[in-house]
PDB file of C-alpha atoms in Angstrom:
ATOM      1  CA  UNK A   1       1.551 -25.946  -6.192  1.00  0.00           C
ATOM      2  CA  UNK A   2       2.791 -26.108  -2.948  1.00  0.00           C
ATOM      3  CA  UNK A   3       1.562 -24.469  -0.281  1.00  0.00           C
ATOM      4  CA  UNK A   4       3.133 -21.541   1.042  1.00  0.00           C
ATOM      5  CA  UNK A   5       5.185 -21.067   4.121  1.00  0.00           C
ATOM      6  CA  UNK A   6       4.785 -17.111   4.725  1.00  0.00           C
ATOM      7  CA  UNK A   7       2.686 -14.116   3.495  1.00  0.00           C
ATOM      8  CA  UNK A   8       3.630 -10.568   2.584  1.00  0.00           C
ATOM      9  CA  UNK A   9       1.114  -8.053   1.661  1.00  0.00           C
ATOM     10  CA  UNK A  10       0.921  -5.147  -0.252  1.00  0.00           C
ATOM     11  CA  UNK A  11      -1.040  -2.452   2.195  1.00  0.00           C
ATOM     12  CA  UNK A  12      -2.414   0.552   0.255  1.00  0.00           C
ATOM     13  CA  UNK A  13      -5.836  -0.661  -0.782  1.00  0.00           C
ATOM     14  CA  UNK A  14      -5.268  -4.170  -0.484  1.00  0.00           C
ATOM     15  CA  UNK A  15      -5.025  -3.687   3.565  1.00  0.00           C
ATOM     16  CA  UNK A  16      -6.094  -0.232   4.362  1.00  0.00           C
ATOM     17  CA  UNK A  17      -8.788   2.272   2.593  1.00  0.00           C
ATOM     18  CA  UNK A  18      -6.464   4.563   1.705  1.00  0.00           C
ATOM     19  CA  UNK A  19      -9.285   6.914  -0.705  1.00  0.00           C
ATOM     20  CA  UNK A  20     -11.792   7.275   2.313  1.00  0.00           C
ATOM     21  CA  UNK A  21      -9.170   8.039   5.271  1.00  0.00           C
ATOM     22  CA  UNK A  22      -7.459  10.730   3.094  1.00  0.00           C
ATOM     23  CA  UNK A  23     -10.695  12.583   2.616  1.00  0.00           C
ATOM     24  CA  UNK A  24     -11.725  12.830   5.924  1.00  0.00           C
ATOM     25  CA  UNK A  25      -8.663  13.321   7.217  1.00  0.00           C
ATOM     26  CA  UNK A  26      -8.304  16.237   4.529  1.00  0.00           C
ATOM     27  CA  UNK A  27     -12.049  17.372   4.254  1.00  0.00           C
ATOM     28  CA  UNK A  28     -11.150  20.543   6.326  1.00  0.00           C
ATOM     29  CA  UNK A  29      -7.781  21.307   4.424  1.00  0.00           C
ATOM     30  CA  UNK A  30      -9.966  21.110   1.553  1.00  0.00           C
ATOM     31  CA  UNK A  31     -12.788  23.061   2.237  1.00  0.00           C
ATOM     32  CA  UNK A  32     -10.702  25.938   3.449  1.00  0.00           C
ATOM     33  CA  UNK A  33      -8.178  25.761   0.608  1.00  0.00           C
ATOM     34  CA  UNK A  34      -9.490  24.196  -2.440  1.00  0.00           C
ATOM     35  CA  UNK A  35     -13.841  24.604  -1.665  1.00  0.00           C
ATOM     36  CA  UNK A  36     -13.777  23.952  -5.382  1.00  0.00           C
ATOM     37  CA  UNK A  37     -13.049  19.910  -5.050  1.00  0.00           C
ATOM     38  CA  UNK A  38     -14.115  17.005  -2.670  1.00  0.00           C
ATOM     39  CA  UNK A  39     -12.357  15.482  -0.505  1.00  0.00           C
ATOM     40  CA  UNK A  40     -12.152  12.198  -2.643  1.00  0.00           C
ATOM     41  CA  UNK A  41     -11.134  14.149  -5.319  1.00  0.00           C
ATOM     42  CA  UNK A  42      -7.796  15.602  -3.313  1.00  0.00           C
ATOM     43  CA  UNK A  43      -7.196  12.143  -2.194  1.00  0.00           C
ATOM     44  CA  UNK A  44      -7.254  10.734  -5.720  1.00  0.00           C
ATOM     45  CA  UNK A  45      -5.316  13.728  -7.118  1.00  0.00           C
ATOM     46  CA  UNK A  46      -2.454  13.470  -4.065  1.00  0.00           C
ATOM     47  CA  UNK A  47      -2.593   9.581  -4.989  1.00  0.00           C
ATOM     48  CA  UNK A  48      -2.117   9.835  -8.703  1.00  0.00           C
ATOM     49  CA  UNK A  49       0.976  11.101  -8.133  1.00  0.00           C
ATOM     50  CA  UNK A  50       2.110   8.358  -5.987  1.00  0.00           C
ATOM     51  CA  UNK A  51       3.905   6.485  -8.837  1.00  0.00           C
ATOM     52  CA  UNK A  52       5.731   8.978 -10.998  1.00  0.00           C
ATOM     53  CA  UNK A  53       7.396  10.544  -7.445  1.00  0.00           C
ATOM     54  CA  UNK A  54       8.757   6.739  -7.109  1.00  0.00           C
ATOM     55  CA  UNK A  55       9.549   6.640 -10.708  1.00  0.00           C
ATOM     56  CA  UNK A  56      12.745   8.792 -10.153  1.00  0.00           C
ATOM     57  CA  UNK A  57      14.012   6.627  -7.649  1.00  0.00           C
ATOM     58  CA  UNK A  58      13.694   3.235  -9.478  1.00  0.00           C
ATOM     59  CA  UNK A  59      15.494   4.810 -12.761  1.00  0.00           C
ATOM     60  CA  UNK A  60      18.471   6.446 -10.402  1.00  0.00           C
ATOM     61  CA  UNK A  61      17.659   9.752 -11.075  1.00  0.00           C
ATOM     62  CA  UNK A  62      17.713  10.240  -7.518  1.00  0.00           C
ATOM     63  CA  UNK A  63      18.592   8.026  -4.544  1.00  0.00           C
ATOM     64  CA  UNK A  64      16.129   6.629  -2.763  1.00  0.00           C
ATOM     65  CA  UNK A  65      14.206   8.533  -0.633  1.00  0.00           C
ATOM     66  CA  UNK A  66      11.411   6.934   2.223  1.00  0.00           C
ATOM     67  CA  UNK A  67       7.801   7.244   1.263  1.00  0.00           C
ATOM     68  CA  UNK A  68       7.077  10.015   4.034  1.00  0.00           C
ATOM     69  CA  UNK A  69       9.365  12.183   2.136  1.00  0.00           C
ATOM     70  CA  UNK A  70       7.707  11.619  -1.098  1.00  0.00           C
ATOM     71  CA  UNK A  71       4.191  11.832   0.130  1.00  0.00           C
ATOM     72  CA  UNK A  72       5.206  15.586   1.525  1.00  0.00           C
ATOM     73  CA  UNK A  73       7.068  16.374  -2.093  1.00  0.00           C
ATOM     74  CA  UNK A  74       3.563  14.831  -3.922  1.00  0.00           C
ATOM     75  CA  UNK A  75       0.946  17.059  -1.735  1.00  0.00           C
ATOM     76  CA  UNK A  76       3.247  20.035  -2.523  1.00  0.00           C
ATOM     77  CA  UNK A  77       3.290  19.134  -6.298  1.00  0.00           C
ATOM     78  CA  UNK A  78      -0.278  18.593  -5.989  1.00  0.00           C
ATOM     79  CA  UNK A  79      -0.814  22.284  -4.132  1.00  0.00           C
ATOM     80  CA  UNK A  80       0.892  24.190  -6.823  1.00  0.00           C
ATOM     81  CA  UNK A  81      -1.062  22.482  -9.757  1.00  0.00           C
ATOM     82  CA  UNK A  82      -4.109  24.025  -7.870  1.00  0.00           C
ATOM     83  CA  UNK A  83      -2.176  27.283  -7.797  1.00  0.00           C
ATOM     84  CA  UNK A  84      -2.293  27.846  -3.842  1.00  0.00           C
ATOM     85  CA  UNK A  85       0.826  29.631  -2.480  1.00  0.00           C
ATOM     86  CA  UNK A  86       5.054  28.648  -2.330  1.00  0.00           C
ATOM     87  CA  UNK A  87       3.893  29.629   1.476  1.00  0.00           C
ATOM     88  CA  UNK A  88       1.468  27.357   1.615  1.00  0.00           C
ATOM     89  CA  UNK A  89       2.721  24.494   0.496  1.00  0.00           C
ATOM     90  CA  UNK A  90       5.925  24.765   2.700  1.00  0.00           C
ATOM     91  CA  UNK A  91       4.077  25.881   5.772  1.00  0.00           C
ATOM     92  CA  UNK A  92       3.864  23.167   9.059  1.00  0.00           C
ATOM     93  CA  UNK A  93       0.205  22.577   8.208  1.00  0.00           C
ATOM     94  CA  UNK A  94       0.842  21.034   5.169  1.00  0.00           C
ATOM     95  CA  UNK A  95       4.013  18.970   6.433  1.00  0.00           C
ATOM     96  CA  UNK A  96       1.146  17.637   9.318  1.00  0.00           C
ATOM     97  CA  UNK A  97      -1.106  16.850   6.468  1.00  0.00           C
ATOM     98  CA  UNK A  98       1.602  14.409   4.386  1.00  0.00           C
ATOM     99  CA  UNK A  99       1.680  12.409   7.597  1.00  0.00           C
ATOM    100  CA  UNK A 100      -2.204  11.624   7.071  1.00  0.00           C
ATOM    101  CA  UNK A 101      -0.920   8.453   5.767  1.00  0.00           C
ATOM    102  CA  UNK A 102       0.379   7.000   9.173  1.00  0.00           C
ATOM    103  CA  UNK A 103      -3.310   7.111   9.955  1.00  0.00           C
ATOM    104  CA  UNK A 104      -5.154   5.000   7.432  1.00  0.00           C
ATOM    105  CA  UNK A 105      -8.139   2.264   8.655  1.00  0.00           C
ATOM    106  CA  UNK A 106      -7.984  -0.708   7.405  1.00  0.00           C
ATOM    107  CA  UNK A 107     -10.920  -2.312   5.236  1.00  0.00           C
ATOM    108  CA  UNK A 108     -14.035  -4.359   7.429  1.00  0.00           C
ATOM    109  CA  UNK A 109     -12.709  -7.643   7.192  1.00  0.00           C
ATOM    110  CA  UNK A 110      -9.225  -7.163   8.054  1.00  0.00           C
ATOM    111  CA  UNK A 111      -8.896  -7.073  11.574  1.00  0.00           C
ATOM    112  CA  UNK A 112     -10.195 -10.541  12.368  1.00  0.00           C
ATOM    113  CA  UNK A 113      -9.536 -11.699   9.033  1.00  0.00           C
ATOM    114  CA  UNK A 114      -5.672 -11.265   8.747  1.00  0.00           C
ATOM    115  CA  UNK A 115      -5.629 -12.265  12.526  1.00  0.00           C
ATOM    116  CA  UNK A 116      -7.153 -15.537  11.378  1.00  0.00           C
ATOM    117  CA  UNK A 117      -4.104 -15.916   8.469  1.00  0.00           C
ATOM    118  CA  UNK A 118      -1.639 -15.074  11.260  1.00  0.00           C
ATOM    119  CA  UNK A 119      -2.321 -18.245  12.811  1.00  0.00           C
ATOM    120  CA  UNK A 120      -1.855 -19.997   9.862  1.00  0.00           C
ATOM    121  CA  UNK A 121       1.368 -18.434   8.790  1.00  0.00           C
ATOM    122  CA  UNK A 122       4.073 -15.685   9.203  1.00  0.00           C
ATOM    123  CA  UNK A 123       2.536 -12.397   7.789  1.00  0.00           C
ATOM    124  CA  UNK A 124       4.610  -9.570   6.632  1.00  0.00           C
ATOM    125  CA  UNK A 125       4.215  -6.133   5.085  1.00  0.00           C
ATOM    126  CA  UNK A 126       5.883  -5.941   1.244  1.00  0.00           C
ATOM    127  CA  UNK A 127       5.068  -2.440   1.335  1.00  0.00           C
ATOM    128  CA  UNK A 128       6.385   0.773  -0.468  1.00  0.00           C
ATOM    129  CA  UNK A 129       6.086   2.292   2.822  1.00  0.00           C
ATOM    130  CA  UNK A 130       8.662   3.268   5.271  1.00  0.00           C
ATOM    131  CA  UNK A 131       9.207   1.514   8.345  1.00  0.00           C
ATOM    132  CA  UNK A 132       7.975   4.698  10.771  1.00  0.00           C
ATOM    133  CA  UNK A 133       5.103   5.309   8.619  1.00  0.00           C
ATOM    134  CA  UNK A 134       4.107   1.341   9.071  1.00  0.00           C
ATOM    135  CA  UNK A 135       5.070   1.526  12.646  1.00  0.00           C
ATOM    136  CA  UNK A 136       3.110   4.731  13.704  1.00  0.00           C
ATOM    137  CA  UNK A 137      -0.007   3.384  11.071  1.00  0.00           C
ATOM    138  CA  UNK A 138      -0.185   0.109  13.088  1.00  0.00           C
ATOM    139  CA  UNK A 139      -0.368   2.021  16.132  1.00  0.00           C
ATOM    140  CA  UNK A 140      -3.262   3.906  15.316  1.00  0.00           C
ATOM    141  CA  UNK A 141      -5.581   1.009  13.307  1.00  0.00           C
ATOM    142  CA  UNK A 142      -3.812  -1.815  15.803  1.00  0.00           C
ATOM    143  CA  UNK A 143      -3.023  -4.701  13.427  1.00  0.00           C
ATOM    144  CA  UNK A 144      -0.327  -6.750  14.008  1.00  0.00           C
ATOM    145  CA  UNK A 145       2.270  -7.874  11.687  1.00  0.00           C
ATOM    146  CA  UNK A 146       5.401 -10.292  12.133  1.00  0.00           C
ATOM    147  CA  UNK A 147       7.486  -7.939  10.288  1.00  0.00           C
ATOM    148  CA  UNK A 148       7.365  -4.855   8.837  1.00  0.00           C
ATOM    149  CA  UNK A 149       9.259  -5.600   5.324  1.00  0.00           C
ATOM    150  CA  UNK A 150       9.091  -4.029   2.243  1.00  0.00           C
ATOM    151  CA  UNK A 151      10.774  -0.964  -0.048  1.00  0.00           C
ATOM    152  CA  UNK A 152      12.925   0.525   2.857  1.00  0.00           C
ATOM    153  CA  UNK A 153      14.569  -2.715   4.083  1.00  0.00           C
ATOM    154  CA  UNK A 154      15.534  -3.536   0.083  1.00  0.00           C
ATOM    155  CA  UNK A 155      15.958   0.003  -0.628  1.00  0.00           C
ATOM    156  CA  UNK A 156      14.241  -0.705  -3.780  1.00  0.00           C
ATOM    157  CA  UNK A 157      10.539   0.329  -4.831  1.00  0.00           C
ATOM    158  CA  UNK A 158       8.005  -2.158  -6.249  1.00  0.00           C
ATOM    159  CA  UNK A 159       7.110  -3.649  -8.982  1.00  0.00           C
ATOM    160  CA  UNK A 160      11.265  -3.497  -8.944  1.00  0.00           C
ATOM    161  CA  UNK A 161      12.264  -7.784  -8.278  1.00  0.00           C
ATOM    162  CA  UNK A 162      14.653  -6.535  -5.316  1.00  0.00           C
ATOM    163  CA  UNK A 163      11.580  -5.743  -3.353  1.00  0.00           C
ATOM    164  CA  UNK A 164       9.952  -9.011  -3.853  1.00  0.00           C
ATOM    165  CA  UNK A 165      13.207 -10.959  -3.796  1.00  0.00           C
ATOM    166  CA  UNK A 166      14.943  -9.250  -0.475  1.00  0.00           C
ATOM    167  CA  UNK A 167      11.413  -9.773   1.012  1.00  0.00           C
ATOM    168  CA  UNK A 168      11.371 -13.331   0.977  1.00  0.00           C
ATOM    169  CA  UNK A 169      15.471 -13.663   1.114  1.00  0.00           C
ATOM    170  CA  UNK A 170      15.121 -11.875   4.754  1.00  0.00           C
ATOM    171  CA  UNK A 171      12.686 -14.065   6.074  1.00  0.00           C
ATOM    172  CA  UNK A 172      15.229 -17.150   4.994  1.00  0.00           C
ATOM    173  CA  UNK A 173      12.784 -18.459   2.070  1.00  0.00           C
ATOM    174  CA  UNK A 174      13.067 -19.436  -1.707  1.00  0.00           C
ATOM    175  CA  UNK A 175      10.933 -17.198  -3.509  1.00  0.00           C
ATOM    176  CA  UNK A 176       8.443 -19.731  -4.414  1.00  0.00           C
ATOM    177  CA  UNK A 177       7.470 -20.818  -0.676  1.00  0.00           C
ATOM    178  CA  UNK A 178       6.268 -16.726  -0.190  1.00  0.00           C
ATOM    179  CA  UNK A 179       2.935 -15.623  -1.511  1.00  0.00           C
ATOM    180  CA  UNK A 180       2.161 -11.843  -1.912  1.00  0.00           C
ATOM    181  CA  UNK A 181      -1.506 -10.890  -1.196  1.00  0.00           C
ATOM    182  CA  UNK A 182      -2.874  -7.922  -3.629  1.00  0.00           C
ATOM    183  CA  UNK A 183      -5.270  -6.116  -4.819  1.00  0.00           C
ATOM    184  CA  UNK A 184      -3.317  -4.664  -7.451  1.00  0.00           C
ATOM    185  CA  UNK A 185      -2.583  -6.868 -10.579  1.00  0.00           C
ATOM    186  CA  UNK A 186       0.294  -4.850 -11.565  1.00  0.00           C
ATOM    187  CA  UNK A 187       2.037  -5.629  -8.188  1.00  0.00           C
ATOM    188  CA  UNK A 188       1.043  -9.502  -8.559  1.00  0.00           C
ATOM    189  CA  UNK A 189       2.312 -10.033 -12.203  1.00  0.00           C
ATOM    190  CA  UNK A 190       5.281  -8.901 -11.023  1.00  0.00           C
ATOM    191  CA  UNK A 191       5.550 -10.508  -7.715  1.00  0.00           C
ATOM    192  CA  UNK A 192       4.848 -13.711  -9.888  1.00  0.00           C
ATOM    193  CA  UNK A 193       7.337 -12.626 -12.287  1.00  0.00           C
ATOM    194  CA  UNK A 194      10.220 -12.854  -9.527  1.00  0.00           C
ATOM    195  CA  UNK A 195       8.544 -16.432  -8.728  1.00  0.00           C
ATOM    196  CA  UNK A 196       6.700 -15.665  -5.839  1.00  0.00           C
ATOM    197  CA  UNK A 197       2.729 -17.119  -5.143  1.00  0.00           C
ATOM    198  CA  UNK A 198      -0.127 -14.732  -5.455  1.00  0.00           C
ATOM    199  CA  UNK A 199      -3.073 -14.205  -3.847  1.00  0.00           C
ATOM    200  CA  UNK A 200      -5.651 -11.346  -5.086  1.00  0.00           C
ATOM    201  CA  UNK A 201      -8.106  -9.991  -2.692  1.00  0.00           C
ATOM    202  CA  UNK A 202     -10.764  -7.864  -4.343  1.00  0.00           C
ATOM    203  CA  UNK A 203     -10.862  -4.515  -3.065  1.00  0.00           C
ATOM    204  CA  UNK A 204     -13.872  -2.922  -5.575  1.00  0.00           C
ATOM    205  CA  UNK A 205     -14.132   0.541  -3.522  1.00  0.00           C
ATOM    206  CA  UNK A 206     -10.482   1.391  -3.463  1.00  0.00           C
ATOM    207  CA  UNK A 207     -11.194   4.229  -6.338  1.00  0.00           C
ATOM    208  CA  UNK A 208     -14.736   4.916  -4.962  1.00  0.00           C
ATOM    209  CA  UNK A 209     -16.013   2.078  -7.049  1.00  0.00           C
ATOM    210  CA  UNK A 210     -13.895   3.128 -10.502  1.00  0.00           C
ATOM    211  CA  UNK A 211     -12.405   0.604 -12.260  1.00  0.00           C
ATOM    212  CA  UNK A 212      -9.117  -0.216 -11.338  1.00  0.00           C
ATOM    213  CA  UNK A 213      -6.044   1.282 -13.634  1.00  0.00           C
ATOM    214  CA  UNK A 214      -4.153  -2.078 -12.986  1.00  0.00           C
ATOM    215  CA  UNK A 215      -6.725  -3.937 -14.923  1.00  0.00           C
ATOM    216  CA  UNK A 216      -5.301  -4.904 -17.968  1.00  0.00           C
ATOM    217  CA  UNK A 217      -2.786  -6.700 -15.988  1.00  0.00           C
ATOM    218  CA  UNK A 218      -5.203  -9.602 -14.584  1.00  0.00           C
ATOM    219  CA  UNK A 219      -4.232 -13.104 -14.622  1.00  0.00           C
ATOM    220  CA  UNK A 220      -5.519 -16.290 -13.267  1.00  0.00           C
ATOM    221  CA  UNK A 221      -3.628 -15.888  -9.517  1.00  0.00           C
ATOM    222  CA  UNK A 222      -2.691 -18.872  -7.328  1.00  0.00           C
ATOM    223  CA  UNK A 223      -5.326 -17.582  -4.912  1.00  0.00           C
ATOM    224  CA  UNK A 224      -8.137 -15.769  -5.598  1.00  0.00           C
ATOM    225  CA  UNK A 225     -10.891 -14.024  -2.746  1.00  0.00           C
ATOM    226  CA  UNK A 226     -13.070 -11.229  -1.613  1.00  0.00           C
ATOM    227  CA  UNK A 227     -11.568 -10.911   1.525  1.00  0.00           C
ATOM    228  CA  UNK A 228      -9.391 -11.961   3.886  1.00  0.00           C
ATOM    229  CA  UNK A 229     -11.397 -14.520   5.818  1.00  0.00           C
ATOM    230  CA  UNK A 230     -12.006 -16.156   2.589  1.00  0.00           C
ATOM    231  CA  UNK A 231      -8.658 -16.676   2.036  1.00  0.00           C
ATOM    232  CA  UNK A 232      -7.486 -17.338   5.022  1.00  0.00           C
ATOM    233  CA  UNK A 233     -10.654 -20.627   4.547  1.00  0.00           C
ATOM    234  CA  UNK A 234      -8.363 -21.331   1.008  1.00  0.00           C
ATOM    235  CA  UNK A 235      -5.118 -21.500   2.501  1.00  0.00           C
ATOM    236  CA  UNK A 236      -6.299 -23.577   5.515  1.00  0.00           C
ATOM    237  CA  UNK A 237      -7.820 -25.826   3.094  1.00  0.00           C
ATOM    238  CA  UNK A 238      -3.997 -26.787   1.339  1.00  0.00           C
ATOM    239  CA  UNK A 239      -1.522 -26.331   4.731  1.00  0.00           C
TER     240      UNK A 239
END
């Protein structure tokens, strides 16, 4: 295998705790509105929905749409199966509320981990976020990418191959000499389907310690760690 020569990386579990910043960010949303659920369980319910809301757009039922505007349309979805008001849901406090995603903290061993990666090699975001929810979430937790890369640039929402392929044809490389880093098995199998490396990074709390619903889709990966130190010690071990 040859070593790669950039990495892209998934962000929504595998790079930020996306279950615990929801919750807190929501807990007082929640305890006014819905006092009959946790926090964690209105960040798992707004999250479920994360993947049929991008379903539309990779069959062409609609256009596509950025990932701000789908994370408002989910927490209104998500309002009215808990029966709370039309007014509600379309109200200014709610549209603040879908922007809780710009503010999402990254995992412990990020910071100085992917900082230690960066020196080895390009890093990118292959995110399904849009680029001014990246921008204004790297503001607030302060990591620091190359580029910001991903479903908005392709216009295309993973595990679709344009979002993997357009990723690594942007940055000027053959799909084999870019590695995606995941936590997600899904979004690996078919990163590697496209021909792309891949490199898992165990994230065991990103459902609050519940097994992952990617499971089933585990392979052997190119790289395989439990953070991002420790892979950042593989990859300087074969560059």
């Amino acid at each position: 295998m040859q070593a790669p020569k950039a990495l892209a990386f998934d962000v929504f579990g595998t790079v930020v705790d996306w279950r615990s910043s929801i919750a807190q960010q929501a807990s007082g949303f929640v305890a006014q509105h819905l006092p009959h659920i946790s926090p964690e369980q209105f960040a798992d319910g707004w999250r479920a929905l994360y993947q049929p809301a991008m379903a539309a757009c990779r069959s062409g039922a609609r256009d596509f749409v950025a990932l701000d505007t789908l994370h408002h349309e989910m927490l209104q979805l998500l309002l009215a199966q808990h029966g709370l008001p039309a007014a509600l849901q379309h109200s200014a406090e709610v549209a603040e509320l879908a922007l809780a995603w710009r503010q999402l903290q990254p995992w412990p061993d990020v910071p100085q981990g992917l900082a230690q990666l960066r020196q080895l090699l390009p890093v990118v975001t292959l995110s399904n976020a849009n680029v001014a929810l990246m921008v204004a979430m790297n503001r607030f937790n302060g990591l620091q990418w190359d580029a910001v890369l991903g479903a908005e640039v392709s216009q295309h929402y993973k595990p679709a191959p344009q979002a993997y392929l357009r990723t690594a044809e942007l940055l000027h490389l053959q799909p084999g000499e870019l590695c995606l880093v995941a936590c997600h098995h899904s979004d690996l199998a078919a990163a590697r389907d496209c021909g792309l490396q891949t490199a898992y990074v165990a994230r065991p709390n990103e459902y609050g310690g519940a097994p992952a619903p990617d499971r089933a889709a585990e392979q052997v990966w190119d790289f395989h760690a439990n953070s991002f130190g420790e892979l950042a010690e593989q990859l300087a071990a074969v560059l």
